[in-house]
């Protein structure tokens, strides 16, 4: 492709023109350097609010795929942690009810 600023021929994958230093607008390359925000938020939330973490991770994972951003592994981890947290929440609730029922 050609630089839209100086017109020199540059690499198709270049994010910045090596001749004049102007951004080429090659977002697919720029995005691979960026970690998806929702993937990070989803990962953090998965420890705190499992259901919110799961939703953010699913959306974050979808955005990673669509935009070619980093954070796919983070989003997947966020999903797994959220599900495990929710499962523990359910088990904990069942045990609590059972123990409480036995005490009464
Ligand atoms: Zn240029």
mmCIF file of N, CA and C and ligand atoms in Angstrom:
data_model
loop_
_atom_site.group_PDB
_atom_site.id
_atom_site.type_symbol
_atom_site.label_atom_id
_atom_site.label_comp_id
_atom_site.label_asym_id
_atom_site.label_seq_id
_atom_site.Cartn_x
_atom_site.Cartn_y
_atom_site.Cartn_z
ATOM 1 N N UNK A 1 0.848 -1.204 0.000
ATOM 2 C CA UNK A 1 0.000 0.000 0.000
ATOM 3 C C UNK A 1 0.885 1.255 0.000
ATOM 4 N N UNK A 2 0.245 2.397 -0.183
ATOM 5 C CA UNK A 2 0.971 3.667 -0.222
ATOM 6 C C UNK A 2 0.561 4.549 0.961
ATOM 7 N N UNK A 3 1.536 5.265 1.498
ATOM 8 C CA UNK A 3 1.277 6.160 2.626
ATOM 9 C C UNK A 3 0.378 7.302 2.170
ATOM 10 N N UNK A 4 -0.665 7.553 2.958
ATOM 11 C CA UNK A 4 -1.606 8.614 2.561
ATOM 12 C C UNK A 4 -1.046 10.008 2.851
ATOM 13 N N UNK A 5 0.051 10.069 3.586
ATOM 14 C CA UNK A 5 0.681 11.361 3.892
ATOM 15 C C UNK A 5 1.762 11.728 2.871
ATOM 16 N N UNK A 6 2.769 10.816 2.699
ATOM 17 C CA UNK A 6 3.887 11.145 1.811
ATOM 18 C C UNK A 6 3.832 10.408 0.468
ATOM 19 N N UNK A 7 2.966 9.401 0.353
ATOM 20 C CA UNK A 7 2.784 8.709 -0.918
ATOM 21 C C UNK A 7 3.807 7.628 -1.212
ATOM 22 N N UNK A 8 4.761 7.398 -0.307
ATOM 23 C CA UNK A 8 5.751 6.346 -0.514
ATOM 24 C C UNK A 8 5.117 4.967 -0.336
ATOM 25 N N UNK A 9 5.655 3.999 -1.118
ATOM 26 C CA UNK A 9 5.164 2.646 -0.971
ATOM 27 C C UNK A 9 5.693 2.064 0.340
ATOM 28 N N UNK A 10 4.780 1.522 1.145
ATOM 29 C CA UNK A 10 5.176 0.939 2.431
ATOM 30 C C UNK A 10 4.561 -0.452 2.599
ATOM 31 N N UNK A 11 5.083 -1.183 3.562
ATOM 32 C CA UNK A 11 4.600 -2.531 3.849
ATOM 33 C C UNK A 11 3.108 -2.510 4.184
ATOM 34 N N UNK A 12 2.375 -3.492 3.648
ATOM 35 C CA UNK A 12 0.928 -3.582 3.877
ATOM 36 C C UNK A 12 0.570 -3.712 5.354
ATOM 37 N N UNK A 13 1.482 -4.311 6.115
ATOM 38 C CA UNK A 13 1.193 -4.566 7.528
ATOM 39 C C UNK A 13 1.712 -3.451 8.453
ATOM 40 N N UNK A 14 2.379 -2.438 7.863
ATOM 41 C CA UNK A 14 2.969 -1.371 8.671
ATOM 42 C C UNK A 14 1.896 -0.503 9.315
ATOM 43 N N UNK A 15 2.058 -0.240 10.616
ATOM 44 C CA UNK A 15 1.112 0.612 11.335
ATOM 45 C C UNK A 15 1.538 2.074 11.215
ATOM 46 N N UNK A 16 2.866 2.285 11.057
ATOM 47 C CA UNK A 16 3.412 3.636 10.936
ATOM 48 C C UNK A 16 4.301 3.680 9.696
ATOM 49 N N UNK A 17 4.204 4.738 8.920
ATOM 50 C CA UNK A 17 5.036 4.892 7.719
ATOM 51 C C UNK A 17 6.498 5.078 8.132
ATOM 52 N N UNK A 18 7.409 4.226 7.621
ATOM 53 C CA UNK A 18 8.827 4.361 7.998
ATOM 54 C C UNK A 18 9.486 5.605 7.386
ATOM 55 N N UNK A 19 8.867 6.167 6.366
ATOM 56 C CA UNK A 19 9.430 7.342 5.686
ATOM 57 C C UNK A 19 9.099 8.649 6.408
ATOM 58 N N UNK A 20 7.825 8.795 6.808
ATOM 59 C CA UNK A 20 7.427 10.061 7.431
ATOM 60 C C UNK A 20 6.912 9.915 8.858
ATOM 61 N N UNK A 21 6.706 8.677 9.315
ATOM 62 C CA UNK A 21 6.299 8.445 10.704
ATOM 63 C C UNK A 21 4.835 8.666 11.005
ATOM 64 N N UNK A 22 4.025 8.825 9.950
ATOM 65 C CA UNK A 22 2.593 9.057 10.159
ATOM 66 C C UNK A 22 1.860 7.707 10.281
ATOM 67 N N UNK A 23 0.847 7.668 11.120
ATOM 68 C CA UNK A 23 0.039 6.453 11.291
ATOM 69 C C UNK A 23 -0.650 6.115 9.972
ATOM 70 N N UNK A 24 -0.579 4.846 9.581
ATOM 71 C CA UNK A 24 -1.160 4.443 8.296
ATOM 72 C C UNK A 24 -2.653 4.159 8.386
ATOM 73 N N UNK A 25 -3.171 4.059 9.606
ATOM 74 C CA UNK A 25 -4.578 3.725 9.784
ATOM 75 C C UNK A 25 -4.812 2.240 9.627
ATOM 76 N N UNK A 26 -3.742 1.474 9.697
ATOM 77 C CA UNK A 26 -3.813 0.021 9.605
ATOM 78 C C UNK A 26 -4.230 -0.523 10.974
ATOM 79 N N UNK A 27 -5.540 -0.448 11.252
ATOM 80 C CA UNK A 27 -6.053 -0.762 12.590
ATOM 81 C C UNK A 27 -5.846 -2.219 12.984
ATOM 82 N N UNK A 28 -5.849 -3.125 12.012
ATOM 83 C CA UNK A 28 -5.689 -4.544 12.340
ATOM 84 C C UNK A 28 -4.347 -4.794 13.016
ATOM 85 N N UNK A 29 -3.345 -4.015 12.620
ATOM 86 C CA UNK A 29 -2.015 -4.144 13.213
ATOM 87 C C UNK A 29 -1.982 -3.446 14.572
ATOM 88 N N UNK A 30 -2.572 -2.256 14.645
ATOM 89 C CA UNK A 30 -2.595 -1.487 15.889
ATOM 90 C C UNK A 30 -3.321 -2.279 16.972
ATOM 91 N N UNK A 31 -4.441 -2.923 16.581
ATOM 92 C CA UNK A 31 -5.256 -3.649 17.546
ATOM 93 C C UNK A 31 -4.554 -4.862 18.143
ATOM 94 N N UNK A 32 -3.658 -5.488 17.406
ATOM 95 C CA UNK A 32 -3.004 -6.670 17.944
ATOM 96 C C UNK A 32 -2.088 -6.300 19.112
ATOM 97 N N UNK A 33 -1.725 -5.025 19.191
ATOM 98 C CA UNK A 33 -0.882 -4.553 20.293
ATOM 99 C C UNK A 33 -1.729 -4.204 21.511
ATOM 100 N N UNK A 34 -3.044 -4.159 21.311
ATOM 101 C CA UNK A 34 -3.956 -3.703 22.354
ATOM 102 C C UNK A 34 -4.681 -4.905 22.953
ATOM 103 N N UNK A 35 -4.781 -4.904 24.277
ATOM 104 C CA UNK A 35 -5.544 -5.948 24.949
ATOM 105 C C UNK A 35 -6.978 -5.464 25.108
ATOM 106 N N UNK A 36 -7.918 -6.324 24.794
ATOM 107 C CA UNK A 36 -9.331 -5.947 24.886
ATOM 108 C C UNK A 36 -9.695 -5.569 26.324
ATOM 109 N N UNK A 37 -10.310 -4.393 26.478
ATOM 110 C CA UNK A 37 -10.645 -3.853 27.798
ATOM 111 C C UNK A 37 -11.640 -4.756 28.531
ATOM 112 N N UNK A 38 -12.651 -5.206 27.806
ATOM 113 C CA UNK A 38 -13.679 -6.046 28.431
ATOM 114 C C UNK A 38 -13.115 -7.374 28.913
ATOM 115 N N UNK A 39 -12.092 -7.872 28.216
ATOM 116 C CA UNK A 39 -11.452 -9.126 28.636
ATOM 117 C C UNK A 39 -10.791 -8.940 29.999
ATOM 118 N N UNK A 40 -10.152 -7.776 30.196
ATOM 119 C CA UNK A 40 -9.495 -7.467 31.478
ATOM 120 C C UNK A 40 -10.557 -7.279 32.561
ATOM 121 N N UNK A 41 -11.585 -6.468 32.241
ATOM 122 C CA UNK A 41 -12.674 -6.197 33.197
ATOM 123 C C UNK A 41 -13.361 -7.507 33.577
ATOM 124 N N UNK A 42 -13.635 -8.340 32.582
ATOM 125 C CA UNK A 42 -14.294 -9.623 32.820
ATOM 126 C C UNK A 42 -13.477 -10.530 33.713
ATOM 127 N N UNK A 43 -12.162 -10.527 33.485
ATOM 128 C CA UNK A 43 -11.260 -11.364 34.293
ATOM 129 C C UNK A 43 -11.280 -10.916 35.759
ATOM 130 N N UNK A 44 -11.183 -9.602 35.967
ATOM 131 C CA UNK A 44 -11.174 -9.053 37.338
ATOM 132 C C UNK A 44 -12.524 -9.309 38.015
ATOM 133 N N UNK A 45 -13.608 -9.050 37.272
ATOM 134 C CA UNK A 45 -14.959 -9.216 37.831
ATOM 135 C C UNK A 45 -15.290 -10.669 38.147
ATOM 136 N N UNK A 46 -14.662 -11.595 37.421
ATOM 137 C CA UNK A 46 -14.961 -13.017 37.628
ATOM 138 C C UNK A 46 -14.669 -13.447 39.067
ATOM 139 N N UNK A 47 -13.724 -12.748 39.722
ATOM 140 C CA UNK A 47 -13.381 -13.055 41.116
ATOM 141 C C UNK A 47 -14.372 -12.403 42.083
ATOM 142 N N UNK A 48 -14.930 -11.261 41.663
ATOM 143 C CA UNK A 48 -15.753 -10.448 42.553
ATOM 144 C C UNK A 48 -17.247 -10.671 42.333
ATOM 145 N N UNK A 49 -17.697 -10.433 41.098
ATOM 146 C CA UNK A 49 -19.108 -10.617 40.743
ATOM 147 C C UNK A 49 -19.144 -11.580 39.562
ATOM 148 N N UNK A 50 -19.329 -12.869 39.880
ATOM 149 C CA UNK A 50 -19.191 -13.930 38.883
ATOM 150 C C UNK A 50 -20.048 -13.713 37.634
ATOM 151 N N UNK A 51 -21.315 -13.361 37.817
ATOM 152 C CA UNK A 51 -22.213 -13.234 36.661
ATOM 153 C C UNK A 51 -21.791 -12.074 35.758
ATOM 154 N N UNK A 52 -21.374 -10.950 36.353
ATOM 155 C CA UNK A 52 -20.908 -9.799 35.576
ATOM 156 C C UNK A 52 -19.599 -10.144 34.866
ATOM 157 N N UNK A 53 -18.744 -10.888 35.564
ATOM 158 C CA UNK A 53 -17.472 -11.323 34.976
ATOM 159 C C UNK A 53 -17.684 -12.221 33.784
ATOM 160 N N UNK A 54 -18.676 -13.103 33.896
ATOM 161 C CA UNK A 54 -18.982 -14.032 32.810
ATOM 162 C C UNK A 54 -19.477 -13.282 31.575
ATOM 163 N N UNK A 55 -20.375 -12.322 31.787
ATOM 164 C CA UNK A 55 -20.928 -11.544 30.666
ATOM 165 C C UNK A 55 -19.821 -10.739 29.987
ATOM 166 N N UNK A 56 -19.006 -10.029 30.777
ATOM 167 C CA UNK A 56 -17.906 -9.230 30.225
ATOM 168 C C UNK A 56 -16.911 -10.113 29.462
ATOM 169 N N UNK A 57 -16.615 -11.277 30.019
ATOM 170 C CA UNK A 57 -15.654 -12.187 29.382
ATOM 171 C C UNK A 57 -16.169 -12.695 28.049
ATOM 172 N N UNK A 58 -17.462 -13.036 27.997
ATOM 173 C CA UNK A 58 -18.054 -13.538 26.746
ATOM 174 C C UNK A 58 -17.998 -12.451 25.676
ATOM 175 N N UNK A 59 -18.397 -11.218 26.042
ATOM 176 C CA UNK A 59 -18.382 -10.101 25.086
ATOM 177 C C UNK A 59 -16.936 -9.778 24.701
ATOM 178 N N UNK A 60 -16.046 -9.759 25.700
ATOM 179 C CA UNK A 60 -14.627 -9.471 25.465
ATOM 180 C C UNK A 60 -13.994 -10.465 24.507
ATOM 181 N N UNK A 61 -14.357 -11.743 24.677
ATOM 182 C CA UNK A 61 -13.820 -12.812 23.837
ATOM 183 C C UNK A 61 -14.293 -12.631 22.387
ATOM 184 N N UNK A 62 -15.559 -12.239 22.242
ATOM 185 C CA UNK A 62 -16.154 -12.005 20.925
ATOM 186 C C UNK A 62 -15.437 -10.826 20.246
ATOM 187 N N UNK A 63 -15.188 -9.754 21.026
ATOM 188 C CA UNK A 63 -14.509 -8.568 20.489
ATOM 189 C C UNK A 63 -13.067 -8.885 20.097
ATOM 190 N N UNK A 64 -12.393 -9.728 20.876
ATOM 191 C CA UNK A 64 -11.018 -10.138 20.557
ATOM 192 C C UNK A 64 -10.983 -10.807 19.193
ATOM 193 N N UNK A 65 -11.958 -11.678 18.980
ATOM 194 C CA UNK A 65 -12.045 -12.434 17.728
ATOM 195 C C UNK A 65 -12.330 -11.482 16.559
ATOM 196 N N UNK A 66 -13.256 -10.561 16.760
ATOM 197 C CA UNK A 66 -13.688 -9.644 15.705
ATOM 198 C C UNK A 66 -12.625 -8.600 15.363
ATOM 199 N N UNK A 67 -11.974 -8.061 16.399
ATOM 200 C CA UNK A 67 -11.033 -6.956 16.192
ATOM 201 C C UNK A 67 -9.579 -7.402 16.149
ATOM 202 N N UNK A 68 -9.324 -8.676 16.437
ATOM 203 C CA UNK A 68 -7.952 -9.181 16.449
ATOM 204 C C UNK A 68 -7.142 -8.631 17.604
ATOM 205 N N UNK A 69 -7.834 -8.306 18.696
ATOM 206 C CA UNK A 69 -7.141 -7.767 19.867
ATOM 207 C C UNK A 69 -6.619 -8.903 20.738
ATOM 208 N N UNK A 70 -5.706 -8.562 21.634
ATOM 209 C CA UNK A 70 -5.186 -9.526 22.601
ATOM 210 C C UNK A 70 -6.199 -9.685 23.731
ATOM 211 N N UNK A 71 -6.050 -10.763 24.503
ATOM 212 C CA UNK A 71 -6.908 -10.949 25.665
ATOM 213 C C UNK A 71 -7.838 -12.134 25.538
ATOM 214 N N UNK A 72 -7.655 -12.918 24.479
ATOM 215 C CA UNK A 72 -8.477 -14.108 24.259
ATOM 216 C C UNK A 72 -8.317 -15.081 25.436
ATOM 217 N N UNK A 73 -7.074 -15.327 25.838
ATOM 218 C CA UNK A 73 -6.794 -16.245 26.948
ATOM 219 C C UNK A 73 -7.352 -15.701 28.253
ATOM 220 N N UNK A 74 -7.214 -14.389 28.425
ATOM 221 C CA UNK A 74 -7.711 -13.706 29.626
ATOM 222 C C UNK A 74 -9.230 -13.831 29.714
ATOM 223 N N UNK A 75 -9.899 -13.619 28.582
ATOM 224 C CA UNK A 75 -11.360 -13.715 28.530
ATOM 225 C C UNK A 75 -11.814 -15.146 28.800
ATOM 226 N N UNK A 76 -11.098 -16.116 28.244
ATOM 227 C CA UNK A 76 -11.433 -17.529 28.463
ATOM 228 C C UNK A 76 -11.257 -17.874 29.940
ATOM 229 N N UNK A 77 -10.156 -17.414 30.537
ATOM 230 C CA UNK A 77 -9.897 -17.638 31.962
ATOM 231 C C UNK A 77 -11.000 -16.994 32.798
ATOM 232 N N UNK A 78 -11.403 -15.790 32.414
ATOM 233 C CA UNK A 78 -12.474 -15.068 33.109
ATOM 234 C C UNK A 78 -13.779 -15.845 33.089
ATOM 235 N N UNK A 79 -14.077 -16.453 31.920
ATOM 236 C CA UNK A 79 -15.290 -17.255 31.784
ATOM 237 C C UNK A 79 -15.248 -18.471 32.711
ATOM 238 N N UNK A 80 -14.090 -19.166 32.704
ATOM 239 C CA UNK A 80 -13.941 -20.387 33.516
ATOM 240 C C UNK A 80 -14.048 -20.042 35.006
ATOM 241 N N UNK A 81 -13.330 -18.978 35.423
ATOM 242 C CA UNK A 81 -13.335 -18.576 36.835
ATOM 243 C C UNK A 81 -14.749 -18.178 37.275
ATOM 244 N N UNK A 82 -15.465 -17.449 36.397
ATOM 245 C CA UNK A 82 -16.843 -17.036 36.702
ATOM 246 C C UNK A 82 -17.730 -18.248 36.919
ATOM 247 N N UNK A 83 -17.630 -19.228 36.012
ATOM 248 C CA UNK A 83 -18.465 -20.437 36.092
ATOM 249 C C UNK A 83 -18.127 -21.224 37.365
ATOM 250 N N UNK A 84 -16.825 -21.361 37.652
ATOM 251 C CA UNK A 84 -16.391 -22.084 38.860
ATOM 252 C C UNK A 84 -16.907 -21.362 40.107
ATOM 253 N N UNK A 85 -16.783 -20.031 40.097
ATOM 254 C CA UNK A 85 -17.260 -19.223 41.228
ATOM 255 C C UNK A 85 -18.753 -19.396 41.446
ATOM 256 N N UNK A 86 -19.509 -19.401 40.334
ATOM 257 C CA UNK A 86 -20.961 -19.567 40.426
ATOM 258 C C UNK A 86 -21.300 -20.962 40.933
ATOM 259 N N UNK A 87 -20.562 -21.973 40.443
ATOM 260 C CA UNK A 87 -20.789 -23.355 40.874
ATOM 261 C C UNK A 87 -20.536 -23.481 42.367
ATOM 262 N N UNK A 88 -19.455 -22.849 42.844
ATOM 263 C CA UNK A 88 -19.131 -22.867 44.271
ATOM 264 C C UNK A 88 -20.208 -22.136 45.062
ATOM 265 N N UNK A 89 -20.716 -21.065 44.480
ATOM 266 C CA UNK A 89 -21.787 -20.297 45.116
ATOM 267 C C UNK A 89 -23.017 -21.154 45.324
ATOM 268 N N UNK A 90 -23.374 -21.932 44.290
ATOM 269 C CA UNK A 90 -24.542 -22.814 44.350
ATOM 270 C C UNK A 90 -24.298 -23.913 45.382
ATOM 271 N N UNK A 91 -23.105 -24.531 45.326
ATOM 272 C CA UNK A 91 -22.760 -25.610 46.271
ATOM 273 C C UNK A 91 -22.781 -25.073 47.706
ATOM 274 N N UNK A 92 -22.202 -23.903 47.895
ATOM 275 C CA UNK A 92 -22.147 -23.269 49.212
ATOM 276 C C UNK A 92 -23.558 -23.018 49.735
ATOM 277 N N UNK A 93 -24.438 -22.536 48.846
ATOM 278 C CA UNK A 93 -25.828 -22.252 49.231
ATOM 279 C C UNK A 93 -26.543 -23.535 49.634
ATOM 280 N N UNK A 94 -26.349 -24.610 48.834
ATOM 281 C CA UNK A 94 -26.993 -25.906 49.122
ATOM 282 C C UNK A 94 -26.500 -26.438 50.471
ATOM 283 N N UNK A 95 -25.177 -26.386 50.695
ATOM 284 C CA UNK A 95 -24.596 -26.871 51.949
ATOM 285 C C UNK A 95 -25.140 -26.054 53.131
ATOM 286 N N UNK A 96 -25.196 -24.724 52.941
ATOM 287 C CA UNK A 96 -25.700 -23.844 53.995
ATOM 288 C C UNK A 96 -27.127 -24.200 54.365
ATOM 289 N N UNK A 97 -27.956 -24.418 53.342
ATOM 290 C CA UNK A 97 -29.367 -24.760 53.575
ATOM 291 C C UNK A 97 -29.459 -26.118 54.292
ATOM 292 N N UNK A 98 -28.625 -27.086 53.824
ATOM 293 C CA UNK A 98 -28.625 -28.429 54.404
ATOM 294 C C UNK A 98 -28.203 -28.391 55.866
ATOM 295 N N UNK A 99 -27.121 -27.636 56.141
ATOM 296 C CA UNK A 99 -26.601 -27.524 57.513
ATOM 297 C C UNK A 99 -27.623 -26.809 58.379
ATOM 298 N N UNK A 100 -28.166 -25.745 57.844
ATOM 299 C CA UNK A 100 -29.157 -24.952 58.576
ATOM 300 C C UNK A 100 -30.386 -25.807 58.879
ATOM 301 N N UNK A 101 -30.798 -26.602 57.865
ATOM 302 C CA UNK A 101 -31.953 -27.498 58.017
ATOM 303 C C UNK A 101 -31.702 -28.567 59.070
ATOM 304 N N UNK A 102 -30.468 -29.100 59.093
ATOM 305 C CA UNK A 102 -30.101 -30.146 60.043
ATOM 306 C C UNK A 102 -30.092 -29.593 61.478
ATOM 307 N N UNK A 103 -29.672 -28.325 61.621
ATOM 308 C CA UNK A 103 -29.596 -27.704 62.930
ATOM 309 C C UNK A 103 -30.988 -27.433 63.495
ATOM 310 N N UNK A 104 -31.904 -27.156 62.593
ATOM 311 C CA UNK A 104 -33.271 -26.885 63.030
ATOM 312 C C UNK A 104 -33.943 -28.247 63.230
HETATM 313 ZN ZN1 LIG B 1 4.589 8.480 4.803
#
